[in-house]
Coordinates of C-alpha atoms and ligand atoms in Angstrom, one line a residue:
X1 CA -23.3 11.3 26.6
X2 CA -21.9 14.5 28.2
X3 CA -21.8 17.2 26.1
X4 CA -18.2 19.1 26.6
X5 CA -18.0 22.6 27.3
X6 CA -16.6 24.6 25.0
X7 CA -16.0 28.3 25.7
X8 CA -15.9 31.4 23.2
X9 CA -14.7 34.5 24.0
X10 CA -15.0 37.8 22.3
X11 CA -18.8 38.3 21.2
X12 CA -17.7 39.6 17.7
X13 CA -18.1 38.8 13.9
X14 CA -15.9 36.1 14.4
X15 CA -16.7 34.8 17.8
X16 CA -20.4 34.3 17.6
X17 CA -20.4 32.5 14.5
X18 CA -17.9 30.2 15.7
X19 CA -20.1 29.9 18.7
X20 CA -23.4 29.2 16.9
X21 CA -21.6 26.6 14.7
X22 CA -20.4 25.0 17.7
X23 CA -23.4 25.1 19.4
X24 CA -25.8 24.1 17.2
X25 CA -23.8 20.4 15.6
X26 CA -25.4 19.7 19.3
X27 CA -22.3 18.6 20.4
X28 CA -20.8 20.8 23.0
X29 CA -21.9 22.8 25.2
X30 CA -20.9 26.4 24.5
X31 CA -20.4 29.7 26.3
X32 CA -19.7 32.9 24.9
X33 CA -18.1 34.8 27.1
X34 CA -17.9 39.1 26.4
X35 CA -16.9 42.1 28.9
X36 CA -20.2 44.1 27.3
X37 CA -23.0 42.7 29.9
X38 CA -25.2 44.6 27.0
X39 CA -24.0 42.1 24.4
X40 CA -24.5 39.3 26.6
X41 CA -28.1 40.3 27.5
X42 CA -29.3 40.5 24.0
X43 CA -27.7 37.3 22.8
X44 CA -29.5 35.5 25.6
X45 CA -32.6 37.5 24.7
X46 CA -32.1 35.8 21.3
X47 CA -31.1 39.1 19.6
X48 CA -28.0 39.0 17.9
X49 CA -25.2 42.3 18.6
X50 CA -24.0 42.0 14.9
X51 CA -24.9 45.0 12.2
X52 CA -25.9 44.3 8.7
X53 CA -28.2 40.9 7.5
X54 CA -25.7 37.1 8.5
X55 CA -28.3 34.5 6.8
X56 CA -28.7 31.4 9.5
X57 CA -27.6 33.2 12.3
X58 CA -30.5 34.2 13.7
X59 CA -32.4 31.0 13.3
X60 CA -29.1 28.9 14.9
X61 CA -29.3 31.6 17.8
X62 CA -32.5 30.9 18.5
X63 CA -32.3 26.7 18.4
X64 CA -29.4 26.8 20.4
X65 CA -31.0 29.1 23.3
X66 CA -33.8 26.7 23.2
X67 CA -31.7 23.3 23.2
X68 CA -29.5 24.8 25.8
X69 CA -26.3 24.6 23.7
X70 CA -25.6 27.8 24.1
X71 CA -25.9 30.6 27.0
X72 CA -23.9 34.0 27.0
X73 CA -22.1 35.5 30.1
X74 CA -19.8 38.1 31.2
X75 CA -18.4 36.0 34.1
X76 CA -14.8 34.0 33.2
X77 CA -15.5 31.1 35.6
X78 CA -16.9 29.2 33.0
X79 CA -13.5 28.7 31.8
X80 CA -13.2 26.3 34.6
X81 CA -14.1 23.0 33.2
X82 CA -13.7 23.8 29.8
X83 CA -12.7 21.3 27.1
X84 CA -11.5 24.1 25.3
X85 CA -11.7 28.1 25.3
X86 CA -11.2 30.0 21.8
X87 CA -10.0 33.5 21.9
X88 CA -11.8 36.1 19.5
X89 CA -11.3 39.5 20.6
X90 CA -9.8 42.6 18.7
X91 CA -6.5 43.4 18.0
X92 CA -6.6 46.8 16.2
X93 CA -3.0 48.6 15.3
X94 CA -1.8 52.0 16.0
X95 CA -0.9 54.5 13.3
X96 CA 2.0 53.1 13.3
X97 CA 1.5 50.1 12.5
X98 CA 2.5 48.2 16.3
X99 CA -0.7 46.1 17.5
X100 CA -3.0 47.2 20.4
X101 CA -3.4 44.2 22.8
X102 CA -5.3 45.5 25.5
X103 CA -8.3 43.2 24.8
X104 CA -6.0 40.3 24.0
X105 CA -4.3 40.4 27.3
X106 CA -7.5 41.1 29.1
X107 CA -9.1 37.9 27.7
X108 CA -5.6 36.1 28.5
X109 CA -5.8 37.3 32.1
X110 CA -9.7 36.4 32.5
X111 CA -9.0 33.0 30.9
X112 CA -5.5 32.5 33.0
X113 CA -7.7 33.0 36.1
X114 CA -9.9 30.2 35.6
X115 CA -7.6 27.8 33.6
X116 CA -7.4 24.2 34.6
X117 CA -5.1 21.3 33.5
X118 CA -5.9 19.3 30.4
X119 CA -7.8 22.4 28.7
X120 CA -6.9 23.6 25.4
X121 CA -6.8 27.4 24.6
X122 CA -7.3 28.3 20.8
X123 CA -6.6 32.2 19.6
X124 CA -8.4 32.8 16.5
X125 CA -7.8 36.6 16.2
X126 CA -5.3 38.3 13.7
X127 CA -2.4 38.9 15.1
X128 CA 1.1 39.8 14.3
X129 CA 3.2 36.2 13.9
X130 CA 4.9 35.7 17.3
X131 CA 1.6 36.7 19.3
X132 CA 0.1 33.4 20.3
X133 CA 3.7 32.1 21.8
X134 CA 5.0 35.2 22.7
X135 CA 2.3 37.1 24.3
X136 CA -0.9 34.8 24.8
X137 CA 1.4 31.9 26.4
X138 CA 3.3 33.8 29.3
X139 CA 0.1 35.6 30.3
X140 CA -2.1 32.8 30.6
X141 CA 0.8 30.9 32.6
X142 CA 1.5 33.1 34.9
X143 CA -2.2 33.9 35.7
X144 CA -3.2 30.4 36.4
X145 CA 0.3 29.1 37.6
X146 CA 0.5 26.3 34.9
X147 CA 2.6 25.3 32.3
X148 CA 2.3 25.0 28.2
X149 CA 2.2 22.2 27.4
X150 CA 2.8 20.6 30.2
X151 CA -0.5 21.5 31.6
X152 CA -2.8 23.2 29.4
X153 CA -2.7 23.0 25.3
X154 CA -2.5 25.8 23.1
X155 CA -3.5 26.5 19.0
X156 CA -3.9 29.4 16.8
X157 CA -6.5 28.9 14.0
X158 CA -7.5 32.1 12.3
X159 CA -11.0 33.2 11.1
X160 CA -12.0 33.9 7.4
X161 CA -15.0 35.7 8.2
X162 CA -16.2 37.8 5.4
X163 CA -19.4 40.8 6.4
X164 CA -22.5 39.0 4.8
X165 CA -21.0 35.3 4.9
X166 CA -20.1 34.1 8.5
X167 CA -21.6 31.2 8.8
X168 CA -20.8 30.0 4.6
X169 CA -17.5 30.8 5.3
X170 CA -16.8 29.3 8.6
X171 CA -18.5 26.2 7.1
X172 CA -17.4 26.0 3.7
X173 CA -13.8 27.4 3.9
X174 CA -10.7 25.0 4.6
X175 CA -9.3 25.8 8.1
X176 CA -5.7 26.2 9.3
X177 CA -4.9 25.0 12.8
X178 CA -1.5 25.3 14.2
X179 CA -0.7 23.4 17.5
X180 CA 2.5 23.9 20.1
X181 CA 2.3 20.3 19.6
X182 CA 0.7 17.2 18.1
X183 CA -1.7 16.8 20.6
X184 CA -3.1 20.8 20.3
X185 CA -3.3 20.3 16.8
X186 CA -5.3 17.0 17.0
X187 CA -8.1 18.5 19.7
X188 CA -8.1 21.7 18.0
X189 CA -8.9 19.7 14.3
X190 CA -11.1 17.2 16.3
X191 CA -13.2 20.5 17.2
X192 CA -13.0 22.0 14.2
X193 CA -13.8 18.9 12.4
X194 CA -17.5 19.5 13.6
X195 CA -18.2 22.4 11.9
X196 CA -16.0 22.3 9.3
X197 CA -16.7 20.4 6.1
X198 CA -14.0 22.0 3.8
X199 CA -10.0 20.9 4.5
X200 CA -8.3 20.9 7.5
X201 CA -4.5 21.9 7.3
X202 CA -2.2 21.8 9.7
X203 CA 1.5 23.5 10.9
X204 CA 3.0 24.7 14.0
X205 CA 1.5 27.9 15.7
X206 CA 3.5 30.8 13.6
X207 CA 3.1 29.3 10.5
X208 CA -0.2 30.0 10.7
X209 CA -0.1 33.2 12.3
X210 CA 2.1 34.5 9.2
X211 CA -0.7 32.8 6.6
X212 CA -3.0 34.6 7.9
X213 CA -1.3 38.3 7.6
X214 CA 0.1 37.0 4.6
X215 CA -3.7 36.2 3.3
X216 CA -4.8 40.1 3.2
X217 CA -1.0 41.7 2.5
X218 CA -2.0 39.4 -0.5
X219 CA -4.9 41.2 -1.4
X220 CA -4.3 44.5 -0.3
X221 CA -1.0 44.5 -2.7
X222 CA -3.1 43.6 -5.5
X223 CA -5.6 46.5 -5.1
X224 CA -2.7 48.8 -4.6
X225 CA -1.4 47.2 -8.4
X226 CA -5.1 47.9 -9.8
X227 CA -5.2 51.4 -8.2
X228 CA -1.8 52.2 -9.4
X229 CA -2.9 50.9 -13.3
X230 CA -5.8 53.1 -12.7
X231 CA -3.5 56.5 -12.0
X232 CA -1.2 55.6 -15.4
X233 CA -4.6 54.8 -17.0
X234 CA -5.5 58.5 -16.5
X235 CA -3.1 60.0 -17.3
X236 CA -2.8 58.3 -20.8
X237 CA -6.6 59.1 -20.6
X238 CA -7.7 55.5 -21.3
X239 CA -10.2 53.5 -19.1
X240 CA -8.5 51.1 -16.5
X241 CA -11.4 48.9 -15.8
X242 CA -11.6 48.3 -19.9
X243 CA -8.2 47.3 -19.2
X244 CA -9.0 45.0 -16.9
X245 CA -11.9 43.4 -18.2
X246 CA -9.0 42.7 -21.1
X247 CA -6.4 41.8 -18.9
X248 CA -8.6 39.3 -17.1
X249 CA -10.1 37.7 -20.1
X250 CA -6.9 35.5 -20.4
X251 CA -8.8 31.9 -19.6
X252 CA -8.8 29.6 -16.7
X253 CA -7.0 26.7 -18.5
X254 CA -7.9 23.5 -16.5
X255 CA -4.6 21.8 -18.5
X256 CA -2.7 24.5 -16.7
X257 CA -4.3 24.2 -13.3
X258 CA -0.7 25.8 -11.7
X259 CA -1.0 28.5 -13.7
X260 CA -4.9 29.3 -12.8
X261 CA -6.3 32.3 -12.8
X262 CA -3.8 33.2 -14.9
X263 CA -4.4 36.8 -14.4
X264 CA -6.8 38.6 -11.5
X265 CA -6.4 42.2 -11.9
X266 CA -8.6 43.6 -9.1
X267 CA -10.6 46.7 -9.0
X268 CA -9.7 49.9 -8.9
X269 CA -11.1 52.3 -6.2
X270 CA -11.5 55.2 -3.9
X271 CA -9.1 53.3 -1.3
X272 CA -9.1 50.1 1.0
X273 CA -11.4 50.3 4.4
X274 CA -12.4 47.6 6.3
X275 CA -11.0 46.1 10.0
X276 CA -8.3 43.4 7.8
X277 CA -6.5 45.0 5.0
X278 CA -5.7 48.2 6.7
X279 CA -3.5 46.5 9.0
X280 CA -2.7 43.2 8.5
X281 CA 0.8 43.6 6.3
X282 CA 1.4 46.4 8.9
X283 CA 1.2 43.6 11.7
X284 CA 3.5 41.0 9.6
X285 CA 5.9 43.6 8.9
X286 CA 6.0 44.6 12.7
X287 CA 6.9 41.0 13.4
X288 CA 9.5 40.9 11.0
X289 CA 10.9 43.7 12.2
X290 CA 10.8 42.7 16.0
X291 CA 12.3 39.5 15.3
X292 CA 15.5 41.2 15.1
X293 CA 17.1 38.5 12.8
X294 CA 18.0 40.6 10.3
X295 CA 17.3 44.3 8.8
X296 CA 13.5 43.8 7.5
X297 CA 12.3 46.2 4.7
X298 CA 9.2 45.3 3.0
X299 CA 9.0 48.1 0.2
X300 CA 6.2 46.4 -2.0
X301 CA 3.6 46.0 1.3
X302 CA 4.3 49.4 2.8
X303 CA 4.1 51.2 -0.7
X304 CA 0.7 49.2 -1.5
X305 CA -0.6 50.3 2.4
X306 CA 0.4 54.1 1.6
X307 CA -0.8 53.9 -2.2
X308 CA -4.2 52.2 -1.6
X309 CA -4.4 55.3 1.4
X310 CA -3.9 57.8 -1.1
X311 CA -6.6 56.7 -3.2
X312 CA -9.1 59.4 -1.0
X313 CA -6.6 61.8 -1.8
X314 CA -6.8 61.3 -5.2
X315 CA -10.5 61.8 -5.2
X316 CA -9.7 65.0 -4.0
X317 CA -7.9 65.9 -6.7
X318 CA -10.2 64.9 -9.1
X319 CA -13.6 66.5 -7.4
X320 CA -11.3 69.8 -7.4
X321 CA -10.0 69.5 -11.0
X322 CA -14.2 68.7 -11.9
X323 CA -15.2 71.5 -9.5
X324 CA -13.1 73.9 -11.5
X325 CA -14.1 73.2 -14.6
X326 CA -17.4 73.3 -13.5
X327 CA -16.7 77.3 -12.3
X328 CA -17.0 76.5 -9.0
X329 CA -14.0 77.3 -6.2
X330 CA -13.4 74.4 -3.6
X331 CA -14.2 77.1 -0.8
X332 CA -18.4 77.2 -0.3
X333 CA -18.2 74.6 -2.5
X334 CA -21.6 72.4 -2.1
X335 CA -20.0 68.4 -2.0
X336 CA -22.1 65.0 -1.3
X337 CA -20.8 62.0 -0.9
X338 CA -22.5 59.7 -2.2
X339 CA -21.5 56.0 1.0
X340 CA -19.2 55.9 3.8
X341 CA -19.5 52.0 4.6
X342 CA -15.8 50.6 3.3
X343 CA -17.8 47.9 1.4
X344 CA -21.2 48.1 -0.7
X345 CA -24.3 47.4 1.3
X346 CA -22.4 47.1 4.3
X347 CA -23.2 49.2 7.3
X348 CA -19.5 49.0 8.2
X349 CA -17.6 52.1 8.4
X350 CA -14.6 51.0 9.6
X351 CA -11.5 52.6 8.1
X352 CA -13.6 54.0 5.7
X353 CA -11.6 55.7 2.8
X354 CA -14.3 58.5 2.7
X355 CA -13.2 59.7 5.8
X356 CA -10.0 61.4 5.1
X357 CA -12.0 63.1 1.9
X358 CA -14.3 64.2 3.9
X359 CA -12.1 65.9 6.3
X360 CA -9.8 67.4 3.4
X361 CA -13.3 69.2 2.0
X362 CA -13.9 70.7 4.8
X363 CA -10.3 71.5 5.9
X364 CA -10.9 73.5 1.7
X365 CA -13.9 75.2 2.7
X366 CA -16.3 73.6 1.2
X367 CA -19.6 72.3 2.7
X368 CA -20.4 68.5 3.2
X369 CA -23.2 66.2 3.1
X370 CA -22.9 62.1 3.4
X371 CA -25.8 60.0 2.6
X372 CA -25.5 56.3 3.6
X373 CA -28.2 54.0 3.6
X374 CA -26.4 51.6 6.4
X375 CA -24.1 53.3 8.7
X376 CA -24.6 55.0 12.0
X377 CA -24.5 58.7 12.0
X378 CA -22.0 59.4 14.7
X379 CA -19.5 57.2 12.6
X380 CA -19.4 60.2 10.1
X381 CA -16.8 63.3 11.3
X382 CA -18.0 65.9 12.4
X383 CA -18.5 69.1 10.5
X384 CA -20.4 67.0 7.7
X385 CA -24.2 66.8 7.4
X386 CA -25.4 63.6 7.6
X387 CA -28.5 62.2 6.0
X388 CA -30.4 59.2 5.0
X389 CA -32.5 61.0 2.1
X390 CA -30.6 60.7 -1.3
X391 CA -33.3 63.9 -2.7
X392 CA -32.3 66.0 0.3
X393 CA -28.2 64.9 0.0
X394 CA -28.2 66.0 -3.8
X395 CA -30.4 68.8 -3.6
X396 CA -28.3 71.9 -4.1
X397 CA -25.1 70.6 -4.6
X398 CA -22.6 71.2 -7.1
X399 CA -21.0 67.6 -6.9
X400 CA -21.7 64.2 -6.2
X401 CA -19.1 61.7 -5.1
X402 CA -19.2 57.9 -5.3
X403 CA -17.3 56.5 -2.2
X404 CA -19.4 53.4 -1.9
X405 CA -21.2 51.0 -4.8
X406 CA -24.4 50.7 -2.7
X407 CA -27.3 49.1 -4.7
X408 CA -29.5 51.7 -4.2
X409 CA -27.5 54.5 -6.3
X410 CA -27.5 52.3 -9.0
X411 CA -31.0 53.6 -9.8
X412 CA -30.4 57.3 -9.7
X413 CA -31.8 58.9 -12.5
X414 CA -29.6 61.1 -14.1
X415 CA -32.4 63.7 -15.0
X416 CA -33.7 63.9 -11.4
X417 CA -29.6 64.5 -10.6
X418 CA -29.6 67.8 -12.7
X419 CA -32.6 68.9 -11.7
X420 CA -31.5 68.6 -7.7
X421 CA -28.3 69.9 -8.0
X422 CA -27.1 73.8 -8.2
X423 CA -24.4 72.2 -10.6
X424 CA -24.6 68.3 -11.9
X425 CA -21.0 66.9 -11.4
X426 CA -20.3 63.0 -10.5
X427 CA -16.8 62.2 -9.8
X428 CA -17.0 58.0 -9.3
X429 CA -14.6 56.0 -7.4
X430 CA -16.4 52.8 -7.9
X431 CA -17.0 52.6 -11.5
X432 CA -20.8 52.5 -10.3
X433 CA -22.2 54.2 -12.9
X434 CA -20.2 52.7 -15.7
X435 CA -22.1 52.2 -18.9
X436 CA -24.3 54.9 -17.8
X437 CA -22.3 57.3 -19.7
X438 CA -24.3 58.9 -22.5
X439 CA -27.3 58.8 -20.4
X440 CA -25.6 61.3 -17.7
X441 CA -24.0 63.5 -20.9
X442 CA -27.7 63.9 -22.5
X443 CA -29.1 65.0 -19.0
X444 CA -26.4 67.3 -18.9
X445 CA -24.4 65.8 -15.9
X446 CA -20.3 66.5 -16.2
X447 CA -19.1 62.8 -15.0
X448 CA -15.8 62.1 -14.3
X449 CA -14.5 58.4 -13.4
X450 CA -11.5 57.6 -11.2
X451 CA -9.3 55.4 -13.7
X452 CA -10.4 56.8 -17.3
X453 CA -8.4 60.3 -17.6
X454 CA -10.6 63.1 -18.8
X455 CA -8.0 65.3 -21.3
X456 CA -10.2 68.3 -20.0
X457 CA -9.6 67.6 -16.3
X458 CA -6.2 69.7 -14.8
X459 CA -5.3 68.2 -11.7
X460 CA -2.2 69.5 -11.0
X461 CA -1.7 70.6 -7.5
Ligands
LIG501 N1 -11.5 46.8 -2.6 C1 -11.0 47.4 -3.7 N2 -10.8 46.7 -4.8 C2 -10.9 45.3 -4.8 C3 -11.4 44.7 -3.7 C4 -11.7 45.5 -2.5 O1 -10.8 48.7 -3.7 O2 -10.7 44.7 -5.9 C5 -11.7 47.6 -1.4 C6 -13.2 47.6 -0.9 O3 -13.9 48.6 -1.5 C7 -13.0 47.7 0.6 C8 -11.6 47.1 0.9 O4 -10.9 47.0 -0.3 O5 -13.0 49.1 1.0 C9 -11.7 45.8 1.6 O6 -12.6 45.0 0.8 P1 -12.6 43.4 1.0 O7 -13.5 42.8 -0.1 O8 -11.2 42.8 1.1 O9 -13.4 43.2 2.3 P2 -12.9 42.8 3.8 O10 -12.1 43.9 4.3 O11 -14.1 42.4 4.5 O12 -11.9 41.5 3.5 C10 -12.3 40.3 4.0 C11 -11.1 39.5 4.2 N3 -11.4 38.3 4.8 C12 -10.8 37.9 5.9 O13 -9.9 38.6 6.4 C13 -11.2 36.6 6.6 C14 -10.4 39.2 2.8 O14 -9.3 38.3 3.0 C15 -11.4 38.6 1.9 O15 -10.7 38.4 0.6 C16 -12.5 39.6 1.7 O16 -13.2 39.7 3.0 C17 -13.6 39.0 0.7 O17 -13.1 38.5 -0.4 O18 -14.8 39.3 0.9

């Protein structure tokens, strides 16, 4: 039987996973479609364009190139007798919190061109509610000269992509699929259906738009609650991931299974990086806002944005305050940071929260080294030595700072610490060296955790 095209583009996280799965059920016929000709080269090389270790990836990359399922390409005609085209590009948001659609409306235009009746266009990115109808639709109207849904169909079913677990998740996490009507949502399920083996829910288009922001303004608001338990915790000098682990030993009661988990305190940090939390709430609220329905305040979203991004600044405080007690004036202080990734053996750096710690060190005077095992050096700022060698980032400091839990600084040992430093201070934003306490105190190394108060530790401005 003819296989049916199926085109993806946006050569991303999201899009080539989605790709691959597609690809590989031997079902369709798939082309990924990206505007980096460097991209497509190396995924029909059989390399894939992704950092960091995605188990089955590169093994499904590989058996689809040589079934022929799948073939890579910068050129939008494919979209021409396409079954259906799903839309994964970026859609990063300003400082302000409005959304950036450049790539978006490139991709629209690019599809538009080479839309034919009877094809159904799915958008998969994140974007702010309203997008898919309100931006998407007109765009790829006018450019082909049809009409939705007259002509063409048209779903929004958003990823759930998680760094390390692209292909698990795509697989094994229910899907949402909104349709403009029945018949988008029943194509867009039948094609999901194929890779999915987890639920399938349906609604319209922008109830599925706002689940999605909604999904990570869900999360990011409850690491704003555990950083802000963590401040109180210090300052009534007690340790806020004890509290937790208390907090969070309240059972999962299967004869309440409304009520489960009954409590889910996350974990306190250094802040919230990453290419999700930092701006999804910040595109819901934009939607809200633009709706012009009614006067839109979201207080408890745009407090958790602006607490979780004070969390850096807080480390600041604190590697001062242990700096000073320590004798040693910000300015010509020696300061390592110990990861930059925003997640722990990730060689993401986007967003990091070790950025604006980095820059307010230096704007003080002091000097700056970054080790990360993962991340690129250019993604560091300038102005702050970069290096890959954990002996040569420690040696002749007087501080260490834990931005990142990478594995591999779970095995410092604390004597080798105090021997490489000019002075032996740890300030730790990720709890990494919890447990580790008395061993640091008999090598002699003054450690100070975000979250536990130390009585001795003045940070006042
Ligand atoms: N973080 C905390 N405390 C926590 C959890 C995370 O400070 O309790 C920090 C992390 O250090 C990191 C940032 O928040 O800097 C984001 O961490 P994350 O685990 O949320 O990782 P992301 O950004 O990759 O989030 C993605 C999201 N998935 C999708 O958008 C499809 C999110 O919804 C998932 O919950 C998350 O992965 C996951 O659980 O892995």
């Amino acid at each position: 039987m003819e296989r049916k095209r199926i085109v993806v583009v946006g050569m991303g996280y999201a899009g080539i996973p989605v790709a691959l799965s597609l690809a590989v059920t031997g079902k369709w016929d798939v082309t990924g479609i990206d505007v980096l000709k460097q991209k497509v080269e190396s995924l029909n090389r059989g390399e894939l364009p992704l950092r960091g270790k995605e188990p089955h990836l590169p093994q499904m990359l590989q058996k689809c190139l040589h079934d022929g399922t799948f073939r890579a390409t910068t050129d939008f005609s494919a979209v021409e007798d396409a079954y259906a085209v799903l839309i994964n590009v970026q859609t990063p948001v300003d400082e302000m919190g409005v959304p950036d659609y450049t790539h978006l409306k490139a991709a629209a235009e690019g599809v538009g061109r080479h839309l034919r009746s009877g094809t159904l266009v799915i958008l998969e990115s994140t974007v702010a509610p309203g997008t898919t109808e309100g931006v998407l639709k007109p765009i790829l109207e006018r450019a082909s000269g049809l009409s939705c849904p007259k002509d063409f169909l048209l779903a929004y079913s958003y990823e759930r992509v998680m760094v390390g677990r692209l292909v698990h998740n795509l697989k094994n996490y229910p899907r949402i699929v909104g349709g403009v009507n029945e018949e988008s949502t029943e194509r867009a399920v039948e094609i999901y259906r194929s890779i999915v083996s987890a639920e399938i829910l349906t609604s319209d288009i922008l109830t599925a738009e706002v689940a999605k922001t909604v999904e990570n303004a869900y999360r990011d608001v409850n690491i704003a609650f555990a950083n802000e338990v963590a401040l109180l915790c210090e300052s009534l000098g007690v340790d806020a991931y004890r509290v937790r682990e208390l907090v969070n030993s309240l059972p999962y009661d299967p004869s309440q299974p409304h009520a489960n988990p009954i409590r889910n305190m996350h974990i306190p940090g250094a802040g919230v990086g990453g290419h999700c939390l930092p701006k999804d709430s910040l595109l819901l609220i934009y939607s809200a806002r633009s709706s012009g329905r009614f006067e839109v305040d979201a207080p408890l979203m745009s407090l958790s944005r602006r607490l979780n991004d004070y969390m850096p600044v807080h480390m600041f405080r604190l590697a001062k305050a242990a700096l000073k007690r320590a004798g040693v004036e910000i300015a010509g202080a020696r300061v390592t940071v110990l990861g930059y990734a925003f997640l722990q053996d990730s060689d993401d750096p986007r967003n990091s929260p070790a950025e604006s710690f980095i820059k307010l060190m230096l704007f003080s005077g002091a000097g700056v080294k970054v080790h990360d095992p993962f991340v690129s050096e250019d993604s560091v700022p300038k102005g702050a030595i970069f290096t890959r060698d954990l002996e040569e980032a420690l040696k002749g400091s007087d501080l260490a700072v834990i931005f990142t839990a990478h594995s591999v600084y779970r095995d410092i040992d604390p004597r080798q610490m105090k021997g490489l430093m000019r002075r032996a201070v740890v300030v730790d934003g990720r709890a990494l060296f919890r447990g580790k306490e008395s061993e640091l105190e008999d090598a002699g190394v003054l450690y100070i955790s975000l979250g536990r108060g130390d009585t001795l530790l003045d940070i006042t401005p």
